[in-house]
CSV table of C-alpha atoms in Angstrom, one decimal:
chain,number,residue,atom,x,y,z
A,1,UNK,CA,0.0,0.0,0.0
A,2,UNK,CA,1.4,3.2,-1.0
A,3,UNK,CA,1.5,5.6,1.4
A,4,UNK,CA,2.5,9.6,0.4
A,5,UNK,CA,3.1,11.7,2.3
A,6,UNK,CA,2.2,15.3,0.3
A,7,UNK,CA,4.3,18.9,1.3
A,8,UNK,CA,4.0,21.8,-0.2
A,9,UNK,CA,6.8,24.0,-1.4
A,10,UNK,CA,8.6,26.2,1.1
A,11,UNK,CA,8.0,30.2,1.1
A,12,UNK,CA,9.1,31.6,-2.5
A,13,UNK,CA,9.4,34.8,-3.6
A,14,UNK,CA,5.6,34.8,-5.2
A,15,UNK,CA,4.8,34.0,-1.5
A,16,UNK,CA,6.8,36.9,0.2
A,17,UNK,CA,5.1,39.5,-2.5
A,18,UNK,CA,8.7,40.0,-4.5
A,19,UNK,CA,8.7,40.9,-8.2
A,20,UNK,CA,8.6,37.3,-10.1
A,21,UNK,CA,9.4,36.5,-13.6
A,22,UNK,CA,8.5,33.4,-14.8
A,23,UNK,CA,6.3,30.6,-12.9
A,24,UNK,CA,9.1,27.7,-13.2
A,25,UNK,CA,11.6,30.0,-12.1
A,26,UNK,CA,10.3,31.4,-8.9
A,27,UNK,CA,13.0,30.5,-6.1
A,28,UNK,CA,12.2,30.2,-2.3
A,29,UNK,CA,13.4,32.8,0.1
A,30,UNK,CA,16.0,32.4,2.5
A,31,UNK,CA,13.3,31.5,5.3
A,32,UNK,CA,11.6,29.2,2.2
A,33,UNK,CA,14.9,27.5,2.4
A,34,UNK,CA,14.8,26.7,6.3
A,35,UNK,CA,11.4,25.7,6.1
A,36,UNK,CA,12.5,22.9,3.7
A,37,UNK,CA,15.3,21.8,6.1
A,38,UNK,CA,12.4,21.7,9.0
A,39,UNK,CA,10.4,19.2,6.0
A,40,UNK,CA,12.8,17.1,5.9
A,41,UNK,CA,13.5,16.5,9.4
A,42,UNK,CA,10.2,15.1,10.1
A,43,UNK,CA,11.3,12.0,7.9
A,44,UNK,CA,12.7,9.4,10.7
A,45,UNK,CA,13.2,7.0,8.3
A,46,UNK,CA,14.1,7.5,4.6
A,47,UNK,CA,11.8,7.2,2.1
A,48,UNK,CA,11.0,4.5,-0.9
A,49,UNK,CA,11.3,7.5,-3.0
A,50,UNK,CA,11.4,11.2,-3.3
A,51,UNK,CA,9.0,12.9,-5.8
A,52,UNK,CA,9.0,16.5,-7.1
A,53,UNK,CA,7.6,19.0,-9.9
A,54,UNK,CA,10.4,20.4,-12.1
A,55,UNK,CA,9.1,24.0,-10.7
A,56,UNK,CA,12.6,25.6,-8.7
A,57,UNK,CA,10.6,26.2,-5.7
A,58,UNK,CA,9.5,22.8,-5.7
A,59,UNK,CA,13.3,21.1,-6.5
A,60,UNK,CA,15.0,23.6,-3.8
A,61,UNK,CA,12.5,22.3,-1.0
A,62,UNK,CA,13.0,18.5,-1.7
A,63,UNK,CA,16.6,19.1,-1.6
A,64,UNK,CA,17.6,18.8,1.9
A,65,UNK,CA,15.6,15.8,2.0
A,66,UNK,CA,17.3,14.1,-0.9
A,67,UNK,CA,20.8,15.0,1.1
A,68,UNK,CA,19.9,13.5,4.1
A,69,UNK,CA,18.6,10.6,2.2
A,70,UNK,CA,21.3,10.7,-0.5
A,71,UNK,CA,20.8,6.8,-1.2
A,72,UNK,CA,16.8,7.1,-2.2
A,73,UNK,CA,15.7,7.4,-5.1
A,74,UNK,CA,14.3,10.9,-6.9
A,75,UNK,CA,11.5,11.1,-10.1
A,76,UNK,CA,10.0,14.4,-11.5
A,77,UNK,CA,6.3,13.8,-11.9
A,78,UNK,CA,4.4,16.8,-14.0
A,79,UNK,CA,3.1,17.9,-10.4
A,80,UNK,CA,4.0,21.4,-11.1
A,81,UNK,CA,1.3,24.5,-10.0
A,82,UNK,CA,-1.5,25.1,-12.0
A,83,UNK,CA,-0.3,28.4,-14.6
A,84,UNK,CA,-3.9,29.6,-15.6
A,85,UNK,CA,-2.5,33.3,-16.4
A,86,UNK,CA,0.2,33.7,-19.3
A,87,UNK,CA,3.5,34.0,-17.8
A,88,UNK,CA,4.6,36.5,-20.8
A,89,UNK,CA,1.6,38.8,-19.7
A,90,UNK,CA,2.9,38.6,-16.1
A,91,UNK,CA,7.0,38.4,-15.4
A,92,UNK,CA,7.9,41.3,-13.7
A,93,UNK,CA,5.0,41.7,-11.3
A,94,UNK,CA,4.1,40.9,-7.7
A,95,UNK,CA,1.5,38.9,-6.6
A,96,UNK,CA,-1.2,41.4,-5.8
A,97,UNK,CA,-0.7,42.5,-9.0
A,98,UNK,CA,-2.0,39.8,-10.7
A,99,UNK,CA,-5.0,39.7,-8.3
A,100,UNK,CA,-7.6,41.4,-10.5
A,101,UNK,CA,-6.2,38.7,-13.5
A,102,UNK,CA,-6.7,35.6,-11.2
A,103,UNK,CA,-10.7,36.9,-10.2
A,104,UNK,CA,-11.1,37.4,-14.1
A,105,UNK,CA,-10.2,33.7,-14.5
A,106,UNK,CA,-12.3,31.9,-12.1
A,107,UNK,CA,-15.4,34.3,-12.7
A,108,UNK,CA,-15.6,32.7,-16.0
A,109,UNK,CA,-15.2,28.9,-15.3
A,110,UNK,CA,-14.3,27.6,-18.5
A,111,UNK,CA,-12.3,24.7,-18.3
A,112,UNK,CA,-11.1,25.0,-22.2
A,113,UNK,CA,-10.3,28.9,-21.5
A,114,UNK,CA,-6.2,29.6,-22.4
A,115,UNK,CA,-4.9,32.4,-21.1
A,116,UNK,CA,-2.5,32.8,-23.9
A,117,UNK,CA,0.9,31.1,-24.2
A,118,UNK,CA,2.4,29.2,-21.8
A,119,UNK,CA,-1.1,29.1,-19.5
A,120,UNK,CA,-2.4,26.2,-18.5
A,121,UNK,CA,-6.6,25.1,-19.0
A,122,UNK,CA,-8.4,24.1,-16.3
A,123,UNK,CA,-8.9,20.7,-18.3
A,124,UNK,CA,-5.4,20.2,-18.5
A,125,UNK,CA,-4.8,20.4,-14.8
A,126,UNK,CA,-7.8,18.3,-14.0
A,127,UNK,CA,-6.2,15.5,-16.3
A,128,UNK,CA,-2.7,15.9,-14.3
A,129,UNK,CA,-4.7,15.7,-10.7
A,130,UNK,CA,-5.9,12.4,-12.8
A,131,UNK,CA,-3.1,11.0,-13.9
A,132,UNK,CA,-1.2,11.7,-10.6
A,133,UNK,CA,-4.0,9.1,-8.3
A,134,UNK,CA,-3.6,6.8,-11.8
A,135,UNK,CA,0.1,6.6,-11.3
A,136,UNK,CA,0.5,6.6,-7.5
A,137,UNK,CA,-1.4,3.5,-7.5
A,138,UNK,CA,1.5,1.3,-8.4
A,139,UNK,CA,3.8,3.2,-5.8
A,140,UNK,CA,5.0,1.3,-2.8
A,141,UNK,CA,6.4,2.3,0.9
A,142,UNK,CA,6.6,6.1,2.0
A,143,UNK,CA,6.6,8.1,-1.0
A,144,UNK,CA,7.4,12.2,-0.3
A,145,UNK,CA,5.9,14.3,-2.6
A,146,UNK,CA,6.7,17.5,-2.8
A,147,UNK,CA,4.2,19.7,-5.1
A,148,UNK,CA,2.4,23.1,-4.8
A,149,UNK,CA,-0.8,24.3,-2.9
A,150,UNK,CA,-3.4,24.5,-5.8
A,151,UNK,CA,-2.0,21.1,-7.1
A,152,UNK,CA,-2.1,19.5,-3.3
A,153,UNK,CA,-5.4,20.8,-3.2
A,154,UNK,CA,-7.1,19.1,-6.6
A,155,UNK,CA,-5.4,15.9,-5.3
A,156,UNK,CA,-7.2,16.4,-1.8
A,157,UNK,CA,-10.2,17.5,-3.9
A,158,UNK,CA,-10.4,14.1,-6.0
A,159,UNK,CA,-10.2,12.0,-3.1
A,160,UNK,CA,-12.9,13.4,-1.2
A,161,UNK,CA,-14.9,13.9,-4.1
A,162,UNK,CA,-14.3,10.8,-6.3
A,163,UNK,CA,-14.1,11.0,-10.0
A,164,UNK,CA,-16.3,13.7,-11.4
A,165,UNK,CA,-16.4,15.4,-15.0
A,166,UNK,CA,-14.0,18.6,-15.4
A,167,UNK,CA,-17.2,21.0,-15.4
A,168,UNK,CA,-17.9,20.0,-11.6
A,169,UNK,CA,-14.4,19.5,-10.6
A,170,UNK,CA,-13.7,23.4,-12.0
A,171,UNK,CA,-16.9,24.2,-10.1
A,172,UNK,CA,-16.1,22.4,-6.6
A,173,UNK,CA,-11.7,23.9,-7.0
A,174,UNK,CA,-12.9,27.7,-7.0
A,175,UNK,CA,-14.1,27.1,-3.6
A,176,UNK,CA,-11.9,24.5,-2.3
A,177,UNK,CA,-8.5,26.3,-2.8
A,178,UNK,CA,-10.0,29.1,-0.8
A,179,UNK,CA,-11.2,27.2,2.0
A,180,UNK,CA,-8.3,24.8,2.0
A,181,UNK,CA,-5.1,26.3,4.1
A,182,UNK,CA,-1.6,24.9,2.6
A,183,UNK,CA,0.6,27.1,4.6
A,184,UNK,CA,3.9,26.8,2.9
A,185,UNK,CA,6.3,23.2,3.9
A,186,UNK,CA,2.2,22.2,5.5
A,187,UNK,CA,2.1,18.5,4.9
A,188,UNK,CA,-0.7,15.8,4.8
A,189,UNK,CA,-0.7,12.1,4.3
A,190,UNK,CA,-2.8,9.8,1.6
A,191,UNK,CA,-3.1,6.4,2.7
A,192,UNK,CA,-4.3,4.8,-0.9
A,193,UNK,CA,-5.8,1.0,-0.5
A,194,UNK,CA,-8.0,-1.2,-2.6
A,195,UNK,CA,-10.2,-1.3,0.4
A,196,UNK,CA,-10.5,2.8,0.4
A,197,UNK,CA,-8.3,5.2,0.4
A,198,UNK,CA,-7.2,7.9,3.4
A,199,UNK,CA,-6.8,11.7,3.7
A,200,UNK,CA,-4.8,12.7,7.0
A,201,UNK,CA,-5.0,15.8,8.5
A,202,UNK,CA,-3.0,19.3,7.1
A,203,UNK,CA,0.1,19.0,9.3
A,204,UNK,CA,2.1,22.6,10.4
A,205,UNK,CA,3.5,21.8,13.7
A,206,UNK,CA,7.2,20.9,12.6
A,207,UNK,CA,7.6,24.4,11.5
A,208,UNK,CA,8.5,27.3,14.5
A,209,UNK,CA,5.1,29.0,14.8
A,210,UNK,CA,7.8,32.5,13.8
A,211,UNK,CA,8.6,30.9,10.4
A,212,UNK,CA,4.7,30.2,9.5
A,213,UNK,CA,3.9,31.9,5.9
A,214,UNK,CA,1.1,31.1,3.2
């Protein structure tokens, strides 16, 4: 039975409201960077494998995991954040500058909309949520999995709400991702098993309560 245990990048630049360029590029911040050394302390034992999105953020918080556990194996799964706005329209700006763009977006609830090159449809993420629970099902062990909070949330959203068509699914995320709280290096466990599979609680307490961001 695989068992994964899901963590969310550490604070990046995005997060602490600094001028960004491109989504795949966005580094963590020197307090991102000790938040990923607390992440990887929780691990007592090593893992069967490490897993992370080729997004920096995502690579540079796995990292001190994969040093203490230099002998485990690593895999980048297309478990990257969902890029609904452009990136071309965007690098350059801070995050409550795109604010207005990302209300635009889910006011419309198109799942075929494309924000123009580079952006990502709603469709498109669904089928990645999709083909993340497909593939996991032939992991084994502990599996880490380090991701990104709108991605960790439409895997937390397809287990509680079972398979469902990409109209409902785009319906039930605008909601979720705002009542879900991923505070940065937050971690959660799925337990996947024929006879049913598991959602543990949102995890926070292996970070100082001083280095807490979202």
């Amino acid at each position: 039975m695989p068992i994964l245990r899901c963590i969310r990048h550490g604070q990046s630049a995005s997060n602490a409201g600094l001028v960004t360029e491109y989504p795949d590029t966005i580094p963590l911040t020197e307090l991102g960077h000790r938040q990923a050394e607390c992440a990887a302390a929780v691990f007592a034992t090593p893992p069967a494998l490490v897993l992370f999105s080729a997004f920096d953020r995502a690579a540079q918080t796995a990292a001190p995991l994969c040093h203490r556990f230099a002998a485990v194996p690593v895999a980048v799964w297309p478990i990257q954040e969902f890029t609904y706005l452009a990136p071309f329209r965007y690098a350059g700006t801070r995050r409550e500058e795109r604010v207005p763009a990302v209300v635009d977006y889910w006011r419309r609830l198109d799942p075929d909309f494309r924000d123009g090159e580079g952006a990502e449809t709603f469709r498109e993420f669904w089928d990645r949520v999709e083909e993340f629970w497909a593939r996991s099902r032939a992991l084994r062990g502990l599996v880490a999995v380090v991701s990104h909070g709108q991605f960790l949330r439409g895997v937390m959203l397809r287990l509680l709400g079972g398979p469902m068509d990409v109209d409902e699914a785009m319906v039930r995320f605008k909601s979720f991702r705002l009542a879900i709280m991923l505070q940065n290096v937050a971690m959660f466990t799925l337990h996947l098993s024929a006879r049913g599979d598991r959602l543990g609680p949102v995890e926070i307490g292996h970070v100082p309560p001083d280095w807490r961001t979202t």
